[in-house]
Tab-separated table of C-alpha atoms and ligand atoms in Angstrom:
chain	number	residue	atom	x	y	z
A	256	UNK	CA	-0.184	-0.065	0.083
A	257	UNK	CA	1.364	3.258	-0.812
A	258	UNK	CA	2.007	6.666	1.111
A	259	UNK	CA	0.103	9.590	-0.336
A	260	UNK	CA	0.976	12.806	0.131
A	261	UNK	CA	-0.032	16.136	-0.622
A	262	UNK	CA	1.797	18.733	-1.860
A	263	UNK	CA	1.571	22.595	-2.090
A	264	UNK	CA	2.562	25.220	-3.518
A	265	UNK	CA	2.787	28.777	-3.502
A	266	UNK	CA	4.478	31.570	-6.474
A	267	UNK	CA	5.541	28.998	-7.869
A	268	UNK	CA	6.853	26.794	-5.637
A	269	UNK	CA	6.487	23.655	-3.625
A	270	UNK	CA	6.201	24.629	-0.204
A	271	UNK	CA	9.383	23.699	2.697
A	272	UNK	CA	6.886	22.126	5.072
A	273	UNK	CA	5.650	19.749	2.199
A	274	UNK	CA	8.421	18.830	1.392
A	275	UNK	CA	9.396	18.178	5.192
A	276	UNK	CA	5.673	16.019	4.406
A	277	UNK	CA	7.652	14.135	2.152
A	278	UNK	CA	10.622	13.365	4.099
A	279	UNK	CA	8.439	11.964	6.729
A	280	UNK	CA	6.035	9.667	4.204
A	281	UNK	CA	9.600	8.112	3.450
A	282	UNK	CA	10.391	7.874	6.432
A	283	UNK	CA	7.390	6.417	7.830
A	284	UNK	CA	6.853	3.920	4.671
A	285	UNK	CA	10.373	2.628	5.559
A	286	UNK	CA	9.119	1.247	9.227
A	287	UNK	CA	6.169	-0.433	8.162
A	288	UNK	CA	7.305	-1.480	5.137
A	289	UNK	CA	4.740	0.279	2.681
A	290	UNK	CA	5.143	0.587	-0.908
A	291	UNK	CA	5.622	3.976	-2.653
A	292	UNK	CA	5.642	7.659	-1.372
A	293	UNK	CA	3.206	9.689	-3.962
A	294	UNK	CA	2.860	12.455	-3.886
A	295	UNK	CA	0.503	14.721	-5.863
A	296	UNK	CA	1.011	18.653	-7.364
A	297	UNK	CA	-2.788	19.692	-7.659
A	298	UNK	CA	-3.175	23.136	-10.192
A	299	UNK	CA	-0.666	25.116	-12.652
A	300	UNK	CA	3.134	24.625	-10.874
A	301	UNK	CA	5.645	23.054	-13.424
A	302	UNK	CA	6.827	19.748	-13.255
A	303	UNK	CA	10.800	20.732	-12.696
A	304	UNK	CA	9.166	22.414	-9.541
A	305	UNK	CA	7.016	19.474	-8.478
A	306	UNK	CA	10.357	16.518	-8.974
A	307	UNK	CA	12.226	18.415	-5.989
A	308	UNK	CA	10.106	15.512	-3.796
A	309	UNK	CA	11.737	13.494	-5.195
A	310	UNK	CA	14.953	14.562	-3.768
A	311	UNK	CA	12.405	14.822	0.084
A	312	UNK	CA	11.985	10.778	-0.727
A	313	UNK	CA	8.622	9.991	-3.308
A	314	UNK	CA	9.122	7.941	-5.553
A	315	UNK	CA	6.366	9.737	-8.213
A	316	UNK	CA	4.429	12.358	-8.013
A	317	UNK	CA	1.490	13.438	-9.977
A	318	UNK	CA	0.253	16.350	-11.547
A	319	UNK	CA	-3.520	17.583	-11.702
A	320	UNK	CA	-2.496	19.949	-13.870
A	321	UNK	CA	-6.959	21.376	-14.222
A	322	UNK	CA	-6.265	24.544	-13.883
A	323	UNK	CA	-8.986	25.725	-12.339
A	324	UNK	CA	-7.548	23.896	-8.308
A	325	UNK	CA	-6.162	26.787	-7.339
A	326	UNK	CA	-5.693	26.617	-3.475
A	327	UNK	CA	-8.763	28.662	-1.983
A	328	UNK	CA	-11.325	25.541	-3.648
A	329	UNK	CA	-10.599	24.129	-0.284
A	330	UNK	CA	-13.855	21.052	-1.580
A	331	UNK	CA	-12.582	20.129	-4.811
A	332	UNK	CA	-9.003	19.678	-3.064
A	333	UNK	CA	-9.967	17.202	-1.224
A	334	UNK	CA	-11.846	15.805	-3.698
A	335	UNK	CA	-9.421	15.137	-6.668
A	336	UNK	CA	-7.379	13.931	-3.538
A	337	UNK	CA	-9.637	11.505	-2.708
A	338	UNK	CA	-9.564	9.771	-6.212
A	339	UNK	CA	-6.240	10.153	-6.690
A	340	UNK	CA	-5.606	8.472	-3.133
A	341	UNK	CA	-8.228	5.344	-4.628
A	342	UNK	CA	-6.044	5.352	-7.206
A	343	UNK	CA	-3.208	4.706	-6.297
A	344	UNK	CA	-4.576	1.912	-3.942
A	345	UNK	CA	-3.040	4.375	-0.827
A	346	UNK	CA	-3.318	3.506	2.998
A	347	UNK	CA	-2.539	7.062	4.722
A	348	UNK	CA	-2.629	9.875	3.738
A	349	UNK	CA	-0.127	12.478	4.498
A	350	UNK	CA	0.173	16.099	4.422
A	351	UNK	CA	2.156	19.310	5.624
A	352	UNK	CA	-0.445	21.831	8.994
A	353	UNK	CA	-1.234	24.265	7.248
A	354	UNK	CA	-4.546	26.664	6.972
A	355	UNK	CA	-4.829	24.829	3.503
A	356	UNK	CA	-3.813	21.364	5.166
A	357	UNK	CA	-6.198	21.455	7.826
A	358	UNK	CA	-9.086	22.084	5.721
A	359	UNK	CA	-8.186	19.515	3.116
A	360	UNK	CA	-7.530	17.240	5.512
A	361	UNK	CA	-10.626	17.428	7.520
A	362	UNK	CA	-12.677	16.377	4.529
A	363	UNK	CA	-10.632	14.046	2.914
A	364	UNK	CA	-11.103	12.121	6.561
A	365	UNK	CA	-14.938	12.068	5.504
A	366	UNK	CA	-14.692	11.128	2.100
A	367	UNK	CA	-12.572	8.140	3.230
A	368	UNK	CA	-14.232	7.206	5.992
A	369	UNK	CA	-10.072	7.919	7.650
A	370	UNK	CA	-8.599	7.901	10.811
A	371	UNK	CA	-6.583	12.382	11.053
A	372	UNK	CA	-3.899	11.843	12.966
A	373	UNK	CA	-2.431	16.013	13.711
A	374	UNK	CA	0.490	18.262	14.840
A	375	UNK	CA	2.582	14.961	13.845
A	376	UNK	CA	6.558	14.796	14.769
A	377	UNK	CA	9.223	13.238	14.046
A	378	UNK	CA	8.657	9.082	14.237
A	379	UNK	CA	8.571	7.298	17.450
A	380	UNK	CA	12.210	6.137	18.174
A	381	UNK	CA	10.463	2.754	19.314
A	382	UNK	CA	6.912	1.296	17.960
A	383	UNK	CA	5.088	-1.474	17.583
A	384	UNK	CA	2.356	-1.334	15.389
A	385	UNK	CA	0.771	2.048	13.757
A	386	UNK	CA	1.969	4.563	16.087
A	387	UNK	CA	2.802	8.562	16.028
A	388	UNK	CA	4.398	10.721	18.075
A	389	UNK	CA	2.393	14.173	17.755
A	390	UNK	CA	2.851	16.924	19.880
A	391	UNK	CA	0.789	18.322	22.801
A	392	UNK	CA	-0.437	21.268	24.803
A	393	UNK	CA	1.427	23.957	22.061
A	394	UNK	CA	4.752	22.143	21.943
A	395	UNK	CA	4.773	21.002	25.733
A	396	UNK	CA	4.788	17.965	24.901
A	397	UNK	CA	3.819	15.078	22.867
A	398	UNK	CA	1.706	11.780	23.120
A	399	UNK	CA	2.312	8.288	20.965
A	400	UNK	CA	-0.605	7.791	19.481
A	401	UNK	CA	-1.474	4.276	18.137
A	402	UNK	CA	-3.706	4.964	14.594
A	403	UNK	CA	-5.611	1.723	14.268
A	404	UNK	CA	-8.287	2.832	10.845
A	405	UNK	CA	-7.777	1.102	8.008
A	406	UNK	CA	-7.375	4.607	5.962
A	407	UNK	CA	-4.801	7.125	7.924
A	408	UNK	CA	-4.721	10.824	8.014
A	409	UNK	CA	-0.930	12.413	9.373
A	410	UNK	CA	-0.988	16.300	9.515
A	411	UNK	CA	2.701	17.427	9.538
A	412	UNK	CA	3.916	19.471	12.010
A	413	UNK	CA	5.893	22.894	10.495
A	414	UNK	CA	10.376	22.286	11.076
A	415	UNK	CA	9.068	19.462	13.284
A	416	UNK	CA	10.876	16.323	10.713
A	417	UNK	CA	14.480	16.562	9.509
A	418	UNK	CA	13.863	17.309	5.696
A	419	UNK	CA	15.753	15.385	3.649
A	420	UNK	CA	16.863	16.140	0.388
A	421	UNK	CA	19.670	13.200	-0.981
A	422	UNK	CA	16.815	11.643	-2.683
A	423	UNK	CA	17.363	11.206	-6.579
A	424	UNK	CA	14.702	14.314	-8.582
A	425	UNK	CA	11.460	12.269	-9.816
A	426	UNK	CA	9.608	11.546	-12.837
A	427	UNK	CA	6.279	13.643	-13.397
A	428	UNK	CA	3.241	12.409	-14.024
A	429	UNK	CA	0.014	14.321	-15.205
A	430	UNK	CA	-3.020	12.588	-14.671
A	431	UNK	CA	-6.504	13.964	-15.148
A	432	UNK	CA	-9.274	13.701	-12.642
A	433	UNK	CA	-12.979	13.517	-12.771
A	434	UNK	CA	-14.790	16.901	-10.644
A	435	UNK	CA	-17.718	18.020	-10.439
A	436	UNK	CA	-20.008	21.535	-10.331
A	437	UNK	CA	-20.762	21.040	-7.194
A	438	UNK	CA	-16.875	20.962	-5.909
A	439	UNK	CA	-16.595	24.276	-7.539
A	440	UNK	CA	-20.470	25.454	-5.523
A	441	UNK	CA	-18.708	27.720	-3.501
A	442	UNK	CA	-15.913	30.364	-5.397
A	443	UNK	CA	-13.339	33.563	-4.037
A	444	UNK	CA	-15.216	36.191	-6.001
A	445	UNK	CA	-12.459	38.906	-4.262
A	446	UNK	CA	-9.204	38.686	-2.734
A	447	UNK	CA	-7.151	41.156	-0.636
A	448	UNK	CA	-3.746	40.804	0.463
A	449	UNK	CA	-2.494	41.555	4.671
A	450	UNK	CA	-0.179	44.197	4.703
A	451	UNK	CA	3.820	43.097	3.973
A	452	UNK	CA	4.851	41.158	1.462
A	453	UNK	CA	5.428	38.237	3.818
A	454	UNK	CA	2.577	37.179	5.166
A	455	UNK	CA	3.419	35.870	8.883
A	456	UNK	CA	2.330	32.386	9.735
A	457	UNK	CA	3.277	31.048	6.421
A	458	UNK	CA	7.037	33.122	7.059
A	459	UNK	CA	10.543	31.846	7.261
A	460	UNK	CA	11.450	33.782	9.478
A	461	UNK	CA	10.036	36.593	11.980
A	462	UNK	CA	10.617	39.863	13.401
A	463	UNK	CA	8.407	40.607	16.426
A	464	UNK	CA	8.421	44.006	18.954
A	465	UNK	CA	7.567	43.661	21.719
A	466	UNK	CA	6.094	46.926	24.984
A	467	UNK	CA	9.935	47.141	24.730
A	468	UNK	CA	9.933	49.442	22.029
A	469	UNK	CA	8.293	52.137	23.657
A	470	UNK	CA	6.136	53.233	21.044
A	471	UNK	CA	4.867	53.101	17.531
A	472	UNK	CA	7.251	54.990	15.586
A	473	UNK	CA	10.318	53.747	16.454
A	474	UNK	CA	9.174	50.403	14.208
A	475	UNK	CA	11.474	51.757	12.344
A	476	UNK	CA	13.806	50.118	13.406
A	477	UNK	CA	12.200	46.178	12.864
A	478	UNK	CA	11.426	46.890	9.853
A	479	UNK	CA	14.529	47.187	8.784
A	480	UNK	CA	15.608	44.455	10.289
A	481	UNK	CA	12.626	42.569	9.310
A	482	UNK	CA	13.942	44.011	5.494
A	483	UNK	CA	17.611	42.861	5.228
A	484	UNK	CA	15.635	39.197	6.412
A	485	UNK	CA	14.034	38.546	3.734
A	486	UNK	CA	11.026	38.450	7.775
A	487	UNK	CA	7.495	38.994	8.392
A	488	UNK	CA	7.229	41.353	11.514
A	489	UNK	CA	5.730	39.866	14.581
A	490	UNK	CA	4.088	41.848	17.254
A	491	UNK	CA	3.132	40.972	21.747
A	492	UNK	CA	-0.554	41.172	22.149
A	493	UNK	CA	-0.445	44.182	23.662
A	494	UNK	CA	1.354	46.030	20.912
A	495	UNK	CA	-1.062	45.361	18.809
A	496	UNK	CA	-4.157	46.485	22.209
A	497	UNK	CA	-2.354	49.514	22.057
A	498	UNK	CA	-2.450	50.235	18.117
A	499	UNK	CA	1.101	50.407	17.626
A	500	UNK	CA	0.361	47.273	15.354
A	501	UNK	CA	-2.595	45.491	13.495
A	502	UNK	CA	-4.139	43.315	14.699
A	503	UNK	CA	-2.704	40.422	11.827
A	504	UNK	CA	0.805	40.576	13.492
A	505	UNK	CA	-0.240	39.694	17.167
A	506	UNK	CA	1.623	36.510	17.770
A	507	UNK	CA	0.864	34.167	20.290
A	508	UNK	CA	-1.405	31.686	21.897
A	509	UNK	CA	-4.732	34.442	21.338
A	510	UNK	CA	-3.336	35.156	17.814
A	511	UNK	CA	-1.328	33.451	15.137
A	512	UNK	CA	1.807	31.244	16.331
A	513	UNK	CA	4.316	30.681	14.153
A	514	UNK	CA	6.807	27.895	13.034
A	515	UNK	CA	9.736	31.087	11.551
A	516	UNK	CA	13.569	29.392	10.626
A	517	UNK	CA	14.801	32.167	12.361
A	518	UNK	CA	12.176	34.317	14.889
A	519	UNK	CA	13.884	37.380	16.656
A	520	UNK	CA	12.200	38.873	19.295
A	521	UNK	CA	12.391	42.537	20.217
A	522	UNK	CA	12.177	43.538	23.501
A	523	UNK	CA	9.053	40.858	24.593
A	524	UNK	CA	9.526	39.686	28.052
A	525	UNK	CA	8.414	35.908	26.931
A	526	UNK	CA	4.864	35.797	29.042
A	527	UNK	CA	4.181	32.315	28.969
A	528	UNK	CA	0.990	32.676	26.218
A	529	UNK	CA	3.807	34.532	23.880
A	530	UNK	CA	6.159	32.104	23.752
A	531	UNK	CA	3.076	29.490	22.606
A	532	UNK	CA	2.435	31.148	19.335
A	533	UNK	CA	6.664	30.674	18.682
A	534	UNK	CA	7.531	27.604	20.153
A	535	UNK	CA	7.816	25.511	16.771
A	536	UNK	CA	10.068	28.174	15.977
A	537	UNK	CA	14.065	26.600	15.122
A	538	UNK	CA	16.208	28.911	16.460
A	539	UNK	CA	14.084	31.862	18.867
A	540	UNK	CA	17.538	35.663	19.018
A	541	UNK	CA	15.687	36.559	22.085
A	542	UNK	CA	17.061	40.570	22.374
A	543	UNK	CA	16.414	42.511	25.788
A	544	UNK	CA	17.432	45.118	28.051
A	545	UNK	CA	16.273	42.281	31.180
A	546	UNK	CA	19.407	39.709	31.803
A	547	UNK	CA	16.427	38.123	33.906
A	548	UNK	CA	13.731	38.583	30.670
A	549	UNK	CA	11.341	34.786	30.632
A	550	UNK	CA	12.517	34.445	27.256
A	551	UNK	CA	16.064	33.811	26.805
A	552	UNK	CA	15.055	30.435	28.942
A	553	UNK	CA	13.290	29.607	25.467
A	554	UNK	CA	15.937	31.382	24.215
A	555	UNK	CA	18.965	30.166	21.649
A	556	UNK	CA	20.494	33.299	21.188
A	557	UNK	CA	20.871	35.712	23.748
A	558	UNK	CA	21.574	39.692	24.006
A	559	UNK	CA	21.682	41.702	26.788
A	560	UNK	CA	21.023	44.666	25.939
A	561	UNK	CA	18.742	47.445	24.775
A	562	UNK	CA	17.180	47.096	21.338
A	563	UNK	CA	17.440	51.137	20.639
A	564	UNK	CA	22.170	50.323	20.463
A	565	UNK	CA	21.703	46.619	19.564
A	566	UNK	CA	18.806	46.730	16.204
A	567	UNK	CA	21.344	48.954	14.396
A	568	UNK	CA	24.463	47.775	14.959
A	569	UNK	CA	22.627	43.701	14.333
A	570	UNK	CA	21.568	45.038	10.882
A	571	UNK	CA	23.561	46.869	9.789
A	572	UNK	CA	26.190	43.787	10.273
A	573	UNK	CA	23.417	41.586	8.218
A	574	UNK	CA	23.442	44.624	5.067
A	575	UNK	CA	27.282	43.519	5.186
A	576	UNK	CA	27.107	39.441	4.746
S	698	FAD	P1	6.015	43.700	27.996
S	698	FAD	O1	5.996	41.889	30.005
S	698	FAD	O2	5.514	45.038	29.298
S	698	FAD	O3	7.542	43.226	28.320
S	698	FAD	C1	8.265	44.074	27.019
S	698	FAD	C2	9.920	43.793	28.253
S	698	FAD	O4	10.742	44.640	26.800
S	698	FAD	C3	10.709	43.439	29.126
S	698	FAD	O5	11.341	42.404	28.442
S	698	FAD	C4	11.785	44.882	29.487
S	698	FAD	O6	12.312	44.085	29.429
S	698	FAD	C5	12.414	44.699	27.602
S	698	FAD	N1	12.260	45.899	27.201
S	698	FAD	C6	12.376	47.395	28.187
S	698	FAD	N2	13.137	47.787	27.320
S	698	FAD	C7	13.769	48.134	26.605
S	698	FAD	C8	15.004	48.269	25.877
S	698	FAD	N3	14.713	49.299	26.081
S	698	FAD	N4	15.873	47.272	24.970
S	698	FAD	C9	15.248	45.668	25.217
S	698	FAD	N5	14.498	45.165	25.772
S	698	FAD	C10	13.805	46.106	26.419
S	698	FAD	N6	0.488	38.251	24.913
S	698	FAD	C11	1.353	37.761	23.468
S	698	FAD	O7	1.996	38.022	22.544
S	698	FAD	N7	0.514	36.503	22.862
S	698	FAD	C12	-0.940	36.278	23.395
S	698	FAD	O8	-0.750	35.654	22.692
S	698	FAD	C13	-1.487	36.648	24.150
S	698	FAD	N8	-2.221	35.888	25.072
S	698	FAD	C14	-3.016	36.060	25.866
S	698	FAD	C15	-3.549	35.719	26.887
S	698	FAD	C16	-4.430	35.958	28.016
S	698	FAD	C17	-5.636	35.046	28.892
S	698	FAD	C18	-4.005	36.892	29.242
S	698	FAD	C19	-3.767	36.904	30.319
S	698	FAD	C20	-2.682	37.135	28.589
S	698	FAD	C21	-1.824	36.853	27.162
S	698	FAD	N9	-0.880	37.907	26.290
S	698	FAD	C22	-0.830	37.268	25.074
S	698	FAD	C23	-0.181	38.756	26.883
S	698	FAD	C24	0.785	37.551	28.408
S	698	FAD	O9	0.691	37.674	29.470
S	698	FAD	C25	2.276	39.570	28.130
S	698	FAD	O10	1.603	40.350	29.305
S	698	FAD	C26	2.639	39.653	26.591
S	698	FAD	O11	3.129	38.751	25.728
S	698	FAD	C27	3.839	41.070	27.346
S	698	FAD	O12	3.848	41.882	26.521
S	698	FAD	P2	4.894	43.027	26.035
S	698	FAD	O13	6.210	41.472	26.392
S	698	FAD	O14	5.735	43.147	24.858
S	698	FAD	O15	5.199	43.674	27.273
C-alpha cells in the first residue's frame, strides 16, 4: 500500500513544509515496509518544481494540472486527492499542517472514512504497530498515538521533521480526475492581501517587537531588520491591543502561531502566552535589556542589551553579509 503526500505550492514553488511531509512519508514507509511514496501536486505548477518531491523521498510524483484547482478551492482539492488516493491504492495520506492542509484533511477524512491525526512530529524511536508521535499542549509535551483505522491521514507539523534532500529527482506523471460542478460550488470573487510582502503564518523568518520598543514610531527599526532578513514582522499582544501594530501581526496563544526557521524577539518579555505561539520555531534569538527576562530561557541565542543600540548594529551586520 502506497503512502500519498499532498503538495502545497505558492508563487510557483512547492512549500518547504510539504517537502518535510514527503520526508516524513518516506521514513514512515521505510519503517512499515509500505510501498511507494507518491507525491501529488494540484493546479498550475511546473514539473521541475514538483520533481523536487523526489529529492525529499517521493518515488513518484503525480500532477493534476486542472487550472481551476487554485489553493482556495478546498472542496475540489479534497475531491481530487480522494480520487487519486483510491486510484493509487494508498493506505495513508500525509500533508503539512497549515490552514489549507487542515481544511483539506478534514474533508478528506470524511470522504475516505479515515482517521485524522494532527501535529505529527518525527517518528517515535521505538514503537510497535502503526504509532505516530504528536506534539500536544502547544508543544510542551508529546503523545504517542496508535492508529487502528484502515485509512489514515497524518498532518505533519512544520519544522518538526528533518527535510531530506538526498533523493533523486522524481519523474512527474500527468493524471486527470473527475471533478463535478459541486466541487467548484464555492467561488472566490475577490482577494485582498494583508499588509507586507511576506505572510506571517507562512514566514520562514520573523522579526517581532514588544512593549520594550516604547511606541509605534520606533517600528522602523523592526521593519528595516525584517527587510534585510526577508522576514515578516510580528508583535506581542499588548502592542496590537494598544494599536501600535495591526492585530494580524499579534503572535501567541490568542494570535498567530508561527513556525519559522528563525524568530527574532525584540523587547518582548516572553510570557507563556507569547511563547505558545513561537515554540515551534527552529531558532529563537532574543534581544532584551533585562537579563532575567523569561524569554531567554526559550532562546537559542540571547543578546542582553538596549534594543535601540543593538538593533541598528545588528541590521548593519546583516547588511554587510
Ligand atoms: P512587557 O511584558 O511589558 O515586556 C516588555 C519587555 O521589553 C520586558 O522584558 C523589558 O525588559 C523589555 N525592554 C524594555 N525596554 C527595552 C529596551 N530598550 N531594549 C530591550 N528590551 C527592552 N501576549 C502575547 O504576546 N500573545 C498572546 O497571544 C497573548 N495571549 C494572552 C492571553 C491571555 C488570556 C492573557 C491573560 C494574556 C495574553 N498575552 C499574550 C499577554 C502576555 O501575558 C504578556 O502580558 C505580553 O506578552 C507581554 O508583552 P510584552 O512582552 O511586549 O510586554
